[in-house]
């Protein structure tokens, strides 16, 4: 009878780890909804349908004074800050006195569609718990990452620790370093969609002393329009739309923050899902500006297009989460 083949270490059953990893996304709570019963129903108390019954409630108002924690991961949007808590837990049972966990170390990185970025762990000066991690105790750190790209993102977390076997309650018999790695995948999707159009205006003629007393120079002028669409799941408040011009251009906003003679503070626009907001800027070549003038003349001579600058947009969600988006360089149409 043939002798059974010996099993290698890789083929054998894997021993469960003494440390587990829990990852929780950190996000703001949402407002809690309630659906009060009609006041005409006298047989059932109107408070019967409330999540948190109280004597002080409005039977005609759907929002309650409470907030609700997110029930799921939710959506991740480009321009926002992704934050989560990494928690390493000692899972050794209380009755087990033969093992001790020390030197717990957590490393994290974010894999974006274009690069791999190591993440800084917040909550302590370093990412290592050098002292012993007691039974039932946790080692927690927080990571944050600004989402700048659309597409698939992977949060990779590696945990290493030292597991020491005890011969008795005071003496260590042997120790080994164990490690494991977990991947958490999510998709970053756009919150605001931006479409732009640049229209050339009649040039502005100014005196040019270098050409004599009757010399004139023509300064380029453009009207830049941008259409913002809320493609997210919730409302946002647009706080700023700024055009960062590329020299020799300067820009002037023609939007709600335009200077008003009555000096009233304008109200920032609110965009519900699928709402569209139109913004515009006047872009003019600055008088006497030499920076970037040579590059502009070369671009206009080569392909008849000029680079106006980049559009920056800042917004807040309904619960105050910040969002920020910067476009690439905006070009004019070919002449």
mmCIF file of C-alpha atoms in Angstrom, residues 126 224 281 326:
data_model
loop_
_atom_site.group_PDB
_atom_site.id
_atom_site.type_symbol
_atom_site.label_atom_id
_atom_site.label_comp_id
_atom_site.label_asym_id
_atom_site.label_seq_id
_atom_site.Cartn_x
_atom_site.Cartn_y
_atom_site.Cartn_z
ATOM 1 C CA UNK A 126 3.402 56.299 14.933
ATOM 2 C CA UNK A 224 -16.163 81.878 -20.650
ATOM 3 C CA UNK A 281 -16.536 84.939 -16.552
ATOM 4 C CA UNK A 326 -10.368 71.950 -10.337
#
